[in-house]
């Protein structure tokens, strides 16, 4: 694209790149008609079978007895019956008709609401498929919405996030993106960059005429401004990740300290295997739990010690890897493992400082106080006397986790834009880097051409976020995360 522009200009023609030329390839006109159950599996009041595509109306009319769905007004609902080829009534349904482009997918769409229940919905869907539809792939309705220009990629991804959102915070972050805030920001910055690139390229053509179209200082100001805004978004990913994936609380300690018992106590259900044999946990065990609206991921790990057992050594290596990803670490100490708890703690602290990465929130759970009640008096910041098997002190530990969590995630009211998606972060980070290159090229006094190439690259990286520059691989990766019927 860039080469093309430059070549055209060299042949004497000045071309300002047309934004439309960079629009993504849209859905081919010969798309087929697809159908799927759009409601979750299981029994409910109603189930919805969605049919979308160029022949959605004919297909629905073929299996529906009632009003002629091909001629009814759009956005109207009609009671009737679905019948199979043999003329047998499959179910009574309400059909809702949407005409393109005013539907979720942007195509002609009919939604058949039938009675809830796996068998009924499956029978209605089967009848529709036998009538000539194809079963929709996971995420295909949303993919079509994207390909038909109804939504951009960020919004499509927000739909998936919204479906998977486990907490109110995650849900709010998704809805902000579904409303197009991130897309709006990206589009704005991208347009500015494309303008800058065009002006830079133009000044190439008029170089001999000695009429500077824009001062380098002005370019610098524009580029710096964009880079700053992008950089802030990249940084927001750290808090965004927490909103989306939850806060990783990694439980470590010596073998037999009671790590698995603590995991079970925190979850309130026996999840990890607990035995009196040191070295029971060989791999890490991860379980999510929502505590007061905050998503935590508790990770139980293999106890840390010198060992010649190969499996246990591998488990320990995995524990060390988990520590690198931890937001918070709980170290479990068995108070019965030594005569003097103070000395025990001192050794423990020395040991911890060698393995826990800096900046990670940390506390020590003094476990098994039921066996040594006198050690419950030990006080200190981030120090919790507990009994994992009796669930003593767990409330206090959870309260502390909540306080730490609040520092890690943005407040609920906060409307500022945050990035929660790794793909977006990567695109933004690349744009940031390209802008860095562009600024360097300006500093080094390189020709406008060099600067413009980097600016175009930055703008393409931004275009990838909203799907204006995209590949089939990216689309596949995004839409395969959806469930069927969405
Ligand atoms: N009395 C008492 N026993 C406990 C407590 N917590 C754990 N235990 C016992 O200590 C033993 C080890 O507990 P686990 O939870 O398996 O310990 P772990 O740290 O996961 O051990 P590994 O996976 O082998 O490293 C078991 O016999 C538990 O019943 C506690 O609070 N009080
Ligand atoms: Mg264990």
Coordinates of C-alpha atoms and ligand atoms in Angstrom, one line a residue:
X1 CA 0.0 0.0 0.0
X2 CA 2.7 2.4 1.0
X3 CA 4.9 1.5 -1.8
X4 CA 2.0 1.9 -4.2
X5 CA 1.3 5.4 -3.0
X6 CA 4.9 6.4 -3.4
X7 CA 5.2 4.9 -6.8
X8 CA 2.1 6.7 -8.0
X9 CA 3.5 9.9 -6.8
X10 CA 6.8 9.4 -8.5
X11 CA 4.9 9.0 -11.7
X12 CA 3.8 12.5 -11.2
X13 CA 0.4 11.9 -9.7
X14 CA -0.3 13.0 -6.1
X15 CA -2.6 10.7 -4.3
X16 CA -4.0 11.3 -0.9
X17 CA -4.8 7.8 0.4
X18 CA -8.4 7.1 0.3
X19 CA -9.7 5.8 3.7
X20 CA -12.1 3.6 1.9
X21 CA -9.3 1.8 0.1
X22 CA -8.2 0.5 3.5
X23 CA -11.6 -0.9 4.5
X24 CA -11.6 -4.6 5.1
X25 CA -12.8 -7.2 2.7
X26 CA -16.5 -7.6 3.4
X27 CA -18.6 -10.7 3.3
X28 CA -18.9 -12.0 -0.3
X29 CA -22.4 -11.6 -1.8
X30 CA -23.0 -15.3 -2.2
X31 CA -23.0 -16.0 1.6
X32 CA -25.2 -18.9 2.6
X33 CA -28.0 -18.9 5.2
X34 CA -27.1 -20.3 8.6
X35 CA -29.1 -21.2 11.7
X36 CA -28.4 -22.2 15.3
X37 CA -30.0 -22.2 18.7
X38 CA -29.2 -18.8 20.1
X39 CA -30.2 -19.5 23.8
X40 CA -28.0 -21.4 26.3
X41 CA -28.4 -25.2 26.4
X42 CA -30.7 -26.5 29.1
X43 CA -34.4 -26.0 30.0
X44 CA -35.9 -22.6 30.1
X45 CA -39.1 -20.8 29.4
X46 CA -38.3 -20.2 25.7
X47 CA -35.5 -21.1 23.3
X48 CA -34.6 -19.0 20.2
X49 CA -33.5 -20.4 16.9
X50 CA -31.9 -17.7 14.8
X51 CA -31.8 -17.9 11.0
X52 CA -29.6 -15.4 9.2
X53 CA -28.6 -15.0 5.5
X54 CA -29.9 -14.0 2.1
X55 CA -32.6 -16.7 2.1
X56 CA -33.6 -16.5 5.8
X57 CA -37.1 -15.4 5.0
X58 CA -37.8 -18.1 2.4
X59 CA -36.3 -20.8 4.6
X60 CA -38.3 -19.7 7.6
X61 CA -41.5 -19.5 5.5
X62 CA -40.9 -23.1 4.3
X63 CA -41.1 -24.5 7.8
X64 CA -43.6 -22.0 9.4
X65 CA -47.3 -22.2 9.2
X66 CA -49.0 -18.9 9.9
X67 CA -48.5 -15.5 8.3
X68 CA -46.3 -15.5 5.2
X69 CA -43.0 -14.5 6.7
X70 CA -41.7 -13.4 3.2
X71 CA -44.2 -10.6 3.1
X72 CA -44.8 -9.5 6.7
X73 CA -43.4 -6.1 7.8
X74 CA -39.9 -6.2 9.4
X75 CA -39.6 -6.2 13.2
X76 CA -43.0 -7.8 13.7
X77 CA -43.7 -11.0 15.6
X78 CA -46.1 -13.7 14.4
X79 CA -47.6 -16.7 16.1
X80 CA -47.6 -20.0 14.2
X81 CA -46.4 -23.6 14.0
X82 CA -43.2 -25.2 12.8
X83 CA -44.0 -28.3 10.7
X84 CA -41.6 -30.9 9.3
X85 CA -41.6 -32.4 5.8
X86 CA -44.2 -35.0 6.8
X87 CA -46.5 -32.2 7.9
X88 CA -46.1 -33.0 11.6
X89 CA -46.2 -30.1 14.1
X90 CA -42.8 -29.8 15.8
X91 CA -43.8 -26.9 18.1
X92 CA -45.8 -23.7 18.4
X93 CA -43.5 -20.7 17.9
X94 CA -43.4 -16.9 17.6
X95 CA -41.4 -15.8 14.6
X96 CA -39.8 -12.4 14.6
X97 CA -38.7 -11.0 11.3
X98 CA -35.8 -8.6 10.6
X99 CA -34.8 -7.2 7.2
X100 CA -31.3 -6.3 6.3
X101 CA -29.4 -4.2 7.3
X102 CA -31.4 -3.7 10.5
X103 CA -30.7 -6.9 12.3
X104 CA -27.9 -8.2 14.6
X105 CA -26.0 -9.7 11.6
X106 CA -26.9 -7.0 9.1
X107 CA -28.6 -9.8 7.0
X108 CA -32.2 -10.9 6.7
X109 CA -32.9 -12.7 9.9
X110 CA -35.8 -14.7 11.4
X111 CA -35.9 -15.7 15.1
X112 CA -38.1 -18.5 16.0
X113 CA -39.0 -18.5 19.7
X114 CA -40.1 -22.0 20.7
X115 CA -40.8 -23.7 24.0
X116 CA -37.7 -24.0 26.1
X117 CA -36.0 -27.4 26.5
X118 CA -33.2 -29.1 24.7
X119 CA -35.3 -31.6 22.7
X120 CA -37.9 -29.0 21.4
X121 CA -35.2 -26.5 20.3
X122 CA -33.1 -29.2 18.7
X123 CA -36.2 -30.5 16.8
X124 CA -37.0 -27.0 15.5
X125 CA -33.4 -26.4 14.5
X126 CA -33.2 -29.7 12.7
X127 CA -36.4 -28.9 10.8
X128 CA -34.9 -25.6 9.7
X129 CA -31.6 -27.2 8.7
X130 CA -33.4 -29.9 6.7
X131 CA -35.3 -27.1 5.0
X132 CA -31.9 -25.8 3.6
X133 CA -29.9 -23.9 6.2
X134 CA -26.4 -24.6 7.4
X135 CA -25.6 -25.0 11.0
X136 CA -23.8 -21.8 12.1
X137 CA -20.2 -22.0 13.4
X138 CA -19.3 -20.7 16.8
X139 CA -19.5 -16.9 16.7
X140 CA -20.7 -16.9 13.1
X141 CA -23.6 -14.5 13.7
X142 CA -21.3 -12.0 15.3
X143 CA -18.6 -12.6 12.7
X144 CA -21.3 -11.8 10.0
X145 CA -22.2 -8.6 12.0
X146 CA -18.5 -7.6 11.7
X147 CA -18.1 -8.6 8.0
X148 CA -21.3 -6.7 7.2
X149 CA -20.0 -3.6 8.9
X150 CA -22.5 -3.6 11.7
X151 CA -19.9 -3.7 14.4
X152 CA -16.1 -3.4 14.4
X153 CA -13.7 -6.0 15.8
X154 CA -13.4 -4.4 19.3
X155 CA -17.2 -4.5 19.6
X156 CA -17.3 -8.1 18.4
X157 CA -14.7 -9.0 21.0
X158 CA -16.7 -7.1 23.6
X159 CA -19.7 -9.3 22.8
X160 CA -17.5 -12.4 23.6
X161 CA -16.2 -10.7 26.8
X162 CA -19.7 -9.8 27.9
X163 CA -20.8 -13.4 27.5
X164 CA -17.8 -14.6 29.5
X165 CA -17.9 -11.8 32.1
X166 CA -17.8 -13.3 35.5
X167 CA -18.1 -10.1 37.6
X168 CA -19.8 -6.8 37.4
X169 CA -16.5 -5.1 36.9
X170 CA -15.6 -7.2 33.9
X171 CA -19.1 -6.7 32.5
X172 CA -18.8 -2.9 32.8
X173 CA -15.4 -2.9 31.1
X174 CA -17.0 -4.9 28.2
X175 CA -20.0 -2.7 27.9
X176 CA -17.9 0.4 27.6
X177 CA -16.1 -1.2 24.7
X178 CA -19.3 -2.4 23.1
X179 CA -20.5 1.2 23.1
X180 CA -17.5 1.9 20.9
X181 CA -15.4 4.0 23.3
X182 CA -12.1 2.2 22.5
X183 CA -13.0 2.1 18.8
X184 CA -13.7 5.8 18.8
X185 CA -10.4 6.6 20.4
X186 CA -8.4 4.3 18.0
X187 CA -10.2 5.7 15.0
X188 CA -9.5 9.2 16.0
X189 CA -5.8 8.7 16.6
X190 CA -5.5 6.6 13.5
X191 CA -7.0 9.3 11.3
X192 CA -4.6 11.9 12.7
X193 CA -1.7 9.6 11.9
X194 CA -2.8 9.0 8.4
X195 CA -3.2 12.7 7.8
X196 CA 0.3 13.2 9.2
X197 CA 1.7 10.5 6.9
X198 CA -0.1 12.0 3.9
X199 CA 1.3 15.4 4.5
X200 CA 4.8 13.9 5.0
X201 CA 4.5 12.1 1.7
X202 CA 3.2 15.2 0.0
X203 CA 6.1 17.3 1.1
X204 CA 8.3 14.7 -0.7
X205 CA 6.6 15.7 -3.9
X206 CA 7.0 19.4 -3.4
X207 CA 10.5 19.2 -2.0
X208 CA 12.0 20.9 -5.0
X209 CA 9.5 23.8 -4.7
X210 CA 10.8 24.7 -1.3
X211 CA 7.4 25.2 0.2
X212 CA 7.3 23.3 3.4
X213 CA 3.7 22.0 4.0
X214 CA 4.3 21.5 7.7
X215 CA 7.1 22.1 10.0
X216 CA 9.0 19.2 11.5
X217 CA 8.2 20.6 14.9
X218 CA 4.5 20.3 14.1
X219 CA 4.8 16.7 13.0
X220 CA 6.8 16.0 16.2
X221 CA 4.0 17.5 18.3
X222 CA 1.3 15.4 16.6
X223 CA 3.3 12.2 16.9
X224 CA 4.3 12.8 20.5
X225 CA 0.7 13.5 21.4
X226 CA -0.5 10.3 19.8
X227 CA 2.3 8.3 21.3
X228 CA 1.4 9.6 24.8
X229 CA -2.2 8.7 24.5
X230 CA -1.4 5.2 23.1
X231 CA 1.2 4.7 25.8
X232 CA -1.4 5.4 28.5
X233 CA -3.7 2.8 27.1
X234 CA -1.0 0.2 26.9
X235 CA -0.3 0.8 30.6
X236 CA -4.0 0.5 31.5
X237 CA -3.7 -3.2 30.4
X238 CA -2.2 -4.1 33.7
X239 CA -5.3 -3.1 35.6
X240 CA -7.5 -4.3 32.7
X241 CA -6.0 -7.8 33.0
X242 CA -7.0 -8.0 36.6
X243 CA -10.6 -7.0 35.7
X244 CA -10.8 -9.6 33.1
X245 CA -8.9 -12.5 34.4
X246 CA -9.2 -11.9 38.1
X247 CA -6.5 -11.5 40.8
X248 CA -4.0 -14.3 40.9
X249 CA -3.4 -15.4 44.5
X250 CA -0.7 -18.0 44.6
X251 CA -0.4 -20.1 47.7
X252 CA 3.1 -21.3 48.5
X253 CA 5.0 -22.9 51.4
X254 CA 6.9 -25.9 52.5
X255 CA 5.5 -29.4 51.9
X256 CA 2.7 -30.4 54.3
X257 CA 2.3 -26.8 55.5
X258 CA -1.5 -26.9 54.7
X259 CA -1.5 -25.1 51.3
X260 CA -4.1 -27.4 49.8
X261 CA -6.2 -27.3 52.9
X262 CA -6.1 -23.5 52.8
X263 CA -7.2 -23.5 49.1
X264 CA -10.2 -25.6 50.1
X265 CA -11.0 -23.3 53.0
X266 CA -10.9 -20.2 50.8
X267 CA -13.1 -21.8 48.3
X268 CA -15.4 -23.3 50.9
X269 CA -15.3 -26.6 48.9
X270 CA -12.8 -29.5 48.9
X271 CA -11.1 -28.9 45.6
X272 CA -7.5 -30.0 46.2
X273 CA -6.3 -33.3 47.5
X274 CA -5.1 -33.1 51.1
X275 CA -3.1 -35.9 52.8
X276 CA -0.6 -36.1 55.6
X277 CA 2.1 -37.1 53.1
X278 CA 4.5 -34.2 52.3
X279 CA 4.7 -33.7 48.6
X280 CA 1.0 -34.5 47.9
X281 CA 0.5 -31.6 45.4
X282 CA 2.6 -32.2 42.3
X283 CA 1.1 -29.8 39.9
X284 CA -0.6 -26.5 40.6
X285 CA -4.4 -26.4 41.1
X286 CA -6.2 -23.3 40.0
X287 CA -9.8 -22.4 40.9
X288 CA -11.7 -19.1 40.5
X289 CA -14.0 -17.6 43.1
X290 CA -15.9 -14.4 43.2
X291 CA -15.6 -12.8 46.6
X292 CA -17.8 -9.6 47.1
X293 CA -17.8 -8.9 43.4
X294 CA -14.1 -9.4 42.9
X295 CA -12.8 -12.3 40.8
X296 CA -9.9 -14.2 42.4
X297 CA -7.9 -17.0 41.0
X298 CA -6.5 -19.1 43.8
X299 CA -3.6 -21.2 42.9
X300 CA -2.4 -24.1 45.1
X301 CA 1.1 -25.2 44.4
X302 CA 3.6 -28.0 45.0
X303 CA 5.5 -27.5 48.3
X304 CA 9.0 -26.0 47.9
X305 CA 11.9 -28.2 49.1
X306 CA 15.0 -29.9 47.9
X307 CA 14.0 -33.2 46.3
X308 CA 15.4 -35.9 44.0
X309 CA 11.9 -37.0 42.9
X310 CA 11.6 -36.0 39.3
X311 CA 7.8 -35.4 39.3
X312 CA 8.1 -33.3 42.4
X313 CA 10.9 -31.3 41.0
X314 CA 8.8 -30.5 37.9
X315 CA 6.0 -29.4 40.3
X316 CA 8.4 -27.1 42.1
X317 CA 9.5 -25.6 38.8
X318 CA 5.9 -24.9 38.0
X319 CA 5.4 -23.3 41.4
X320 CA 8.3 -20.9 40.6
X321 CA 6.7 -20.1 37.3
X322 CA 3.4 -19.4 39.0
X323 CA 5.2 -16.9 41.3
X324 CA 6.2 -14.8 38.3
X325 CA 2.5 -14.3 37.4
X326 CA 1.2 -13.8 40.9
X327 CA -0.6 -10.6 42.0
X328 CA -0.6 -11.7 45.6
X329 CA 1.3 -14.5 47.4
X330 CA 0.2 -16.3 50.5
X331 CA 2.9 -18.2 52.2
X332 CA 1.6 -20.9 54.5
X333 CA 3.8 -21.8 57.5
X334 CA 3.0 -24.8 59.7
X335 CA 3.4 -23.5 63.3
X336 CA 4.1 -27.0 64.5
X337 CA 7.1 -27.4 62.2
X338 CA 9.5 -25.9 64.8
X339 CA 9.7 -25.3 68.5
X340 CA 10.0 -21.5 68.3
X341 CA 7.6 -19.7 65.9
X342 CA 9.7 -16.5 65.9
X343 CA 12.7 -18.4 64.6
X344 CA 10.5 -20.2 62.1
X345 CA 9.2 -16.9 60.8
X346 CA 12.6 -15.4 60.6
X347 CA 13.9 -18.2 58.4
X348 CA 10.7 -18.1 56.4
X349 CA 11.1 -14.4 55.6
X350 CA 14.7 -14.8 54.5
X351 CA 13.7 -17.7 52.3
X352 CA 10.7 -15.7 50.8
X353 CA 12.8 -12.7 49.9
X354 CA 14.8 -14.9 47.7
X355 CA 11.9 -16.3 45.7
X356 CA 9.0 -13.9 45.6
X357 CA 9.4 -11.2 42.9
X358 CA 9.5 -7.6 44.2
X359 CA 6.3 -5.6 44.2
X360 CA 4.0 -8.5 44.7
X361 CA 1.6 -8.3 47.6
X362 CA 2.4 -10.9 50.3
X363 CA 1.2 -12.3 53.5
X364 CA 2.0 -15.2 55.8
X365 CA -0.6 -17.6 57.0
X366 CA 0.5 -19.2 60.3
X367 CA -1.4 -22.5 59.9
X368 CA -2.5 -25.3 62.3
X369 CA -3.0 -23.0 65.3
X370 CA -5.5 -25.5 66.5
X371 CA -2.5 -27.7 67.4
X372 CA -0.6 -24.8 69.0
X373 CA -3.0 -22.2 70.2
X374 CA -0.3 -20.1 71.9
X375 CA 1.1 -19.2 68.5
X376 CA -2.2 -17.4 67.6
X377 CA -1.0 -14.3 69.5
X378 CA 1.8 -13.6 67.0
X379 CA 1.0 -10.2 65.5
X380 CA 2.3 -8.3 62.6
X381 CA 1.2 -6.7 59.3
X382 CA 0.3 -9.3 56.7
X383 CA 0.4 -12.0 59.4
X384 CA -2.7 -14.3 59.8
X385 CA -3.0 -17.1 62.4
X386 CA -5.3 -19.6 60.8
X387 CA -6.5 -23.2 61.0
X388 CA -7.2 -24.3 57.5
X389 CA -9.0 -27.5 58.6
X390 CA -11.2 -25.6 61.1
X391 CA -11.7 -22.5 58.9
X392 CA -10.4 -20.3 61.7
X393 CA -9.1 -16.9 60.6
X394 CA -10.2 -17.3 57.0
X395 CA -12.6 -14.4 57.1
X396 CA -9.7 -12.0 58.2
X397 CA -7.5 -13.4 55.4
X398 CA -10.2 -12.8 52.8
X399 CA -10.8 -9.3 54.1
X400 CA -7.1 -8.5 53.7
X401 CA -7.2 -9.9 50.1
X402 CA -10.1 -7.6 49.3
X403 CA -8.2 -4.6 50.5
X404 CA -5.2 -5.6 48.3
X405 CA -7.5 -6.3 45.4
X406 CA -8.9 -2.8 45.6
X407 CA -5.5 -1.4 45.0
X408 CA -5.0 -3.5 42.0
X409 CA -8.1 -2.7 40.1
X410 CA -9.7 0.6 39.0
X411 CA -12.8 1.7 41.0
X412 CA -16.1 0.5 39.7
X413 CA -17.4 4.1 38.9
X414 CA -14.3 4.9 36.9
X415 CA -15.4 5.5 33.3
X416 CA -11.9 5.9 31.9
X417 CA -11.0 3.6 29.1
X418 CA -9.0 0.5 30.0
X419 CA -7.6 -2.2 27.8
X420 CA -8.6 -5.7 28.9
X421 CA -7.6 -7.6 25.8
X422 CA -4.1 -8.9 25.0
X423 CA -4.6 -8.6 21.3
X424 CA -5.4 -4.9 21.7
X425 CA -2.5 -4.4 24.0
X426 CA -0.1 -5.9 21.4
X427 CA -1.4 -3.8 18.6
X428 CA -1.2 -0.6 20.7
X429 CA 2.3 -1.6 21.9
X430 CA 3.4 -2.0 18.2
X431 CA 1.8 1.4 17.3
X432 CA 3.7 2.9 20.2
X433 CA 7.0 1.4 19.0
X434 CA 6.5 2.5 15.4
X435 CA 5.8 6.1 16.6
X436 CA 9.0 5.9 18.6
X437 CA 10.8 5.0 15.3
X438 CA 9.1 7.8 13.5
X439 CA 10.2 10.3 16.2
X440 CA 13.7 8.9 16.0
X441 CA 13.8 9.3 12.3
X442 CA 12.7 13.0 12.7
X443 CA 15.5 13.5 15.3
X444 CA 18.0 12.0 13.0
X445 CA 16.9 14.3 10.2
X446 CA 15.9 11.4 7.9
X447 CA 13.8 12.1 4.9
X448 CA 10.0 12.4 5.2
X449 CA 9.7 9.1 3.4
X450 CA 11.3 7.2 6.4
X451 CA 9.2 9.0 8.9
X452 CA 6.0 8.4 6.9
X453 CA 6.7 4.6 6.6
X454 CA 6.8 4.3 10.4
X455 CA 3.7 6.5 10.8
X456 CA 1.8 4.3 8.3
X457 CA 2.9 1.2 10.2
X458 CA 1.7 2.7 13.4
X459 CA -1.6 3.5 11.8
X460 CA -1.9 -0.1 10.4
X461 CA -1.3 -1.5 13.9
X462 CA -4.2 0.7 15.1
X463 CA -6.3 -0.4 12.2
X464 CA -5.8 -4.1 13.3
X465 CA -7.5 -3.3 16.5
X466 CA -10.8 -2.3 15.0
X467 CA -10.5 -4.7 12.0
X468 CA -9.8 -2.2 9.3
X469 CA -6.5 -4.0 8.6
X470 CA -7.0 -7.6 9.3
X471 CA -6.1 -11.2 8.4
X472 CA -8.2 -14.4 8.4
X473 CA -6.0 -15.8 11.2
X474 CA -6.9 -12.8 13.5
X475 CA -10.6 -13.3 12.7
X476 CA -10.4 -17.0 13.4
X477 CA -8.7 -16.5 16.7
X478 CA -11.3 -14.0 17.8
X479 CA -14.5 -15.8 16.7
X480 CA -13.5 -19.3 17.7
X481 CA -13.8 -18.1 21.3
X482 CA -17.5 -17.6 20.9
X483 CA -20.1 -20.2 21.6
X484 CA -22.4 -21.6 18.9
X485 CA -25.5 -19.4 18.4
X486 CA -23.8 -16.1 19.1
Ligands
LIG1 N1 -4.6 -29.9 62.7 C1 -4.5 -29.3 61.5 N2 -4.0 -30.0 60.5 C2 -3.9 -29.4 59.3 C3 -4.3 -28.0 59.1 N3 -4.1 -27.7 57.8 C4 -3.7 -28.8 57.2 N4 -3.6 -29.8 58.1 C5 -3.1 -31.2 57.8 O1 -1.8 -31.2 57.3 C6 -1.6 -32.2 56.3 C7 -1.1 -31.6 55.1 O2 -2.1 -30.7 54.5 P1 -2.1 -30.3 53.0 O3 -3.2 -29.3 52.8 O4 -2.1 -31.5 52.1 O5 -0.7 -29.6 52.9 P2 0.1 -29.1 51.6 O6 0.8 -27.9 52.0 O7 -0.9 -28.9 50.5 O8 1.0 -30.3 51.3 P3 1.8 -30.7 50.0 O9 0.8 -30.6 48.9 O10 2.2 -32.0 50.2 O11 2.9 -29.7 49.8 C8 -2.9 -32.9 56.2 O12 -2.9 -34.0 57.0 C9 -3.9 -31.9 56.7 O13 -5.1 -32.5 57.3 C10 -4.8 -27.3 60.2 O14 -5.2 -26.1 60.2 N5 -4.8 -28.0 61.4
LIG2 MG1 -0.9 -29.8 48.7

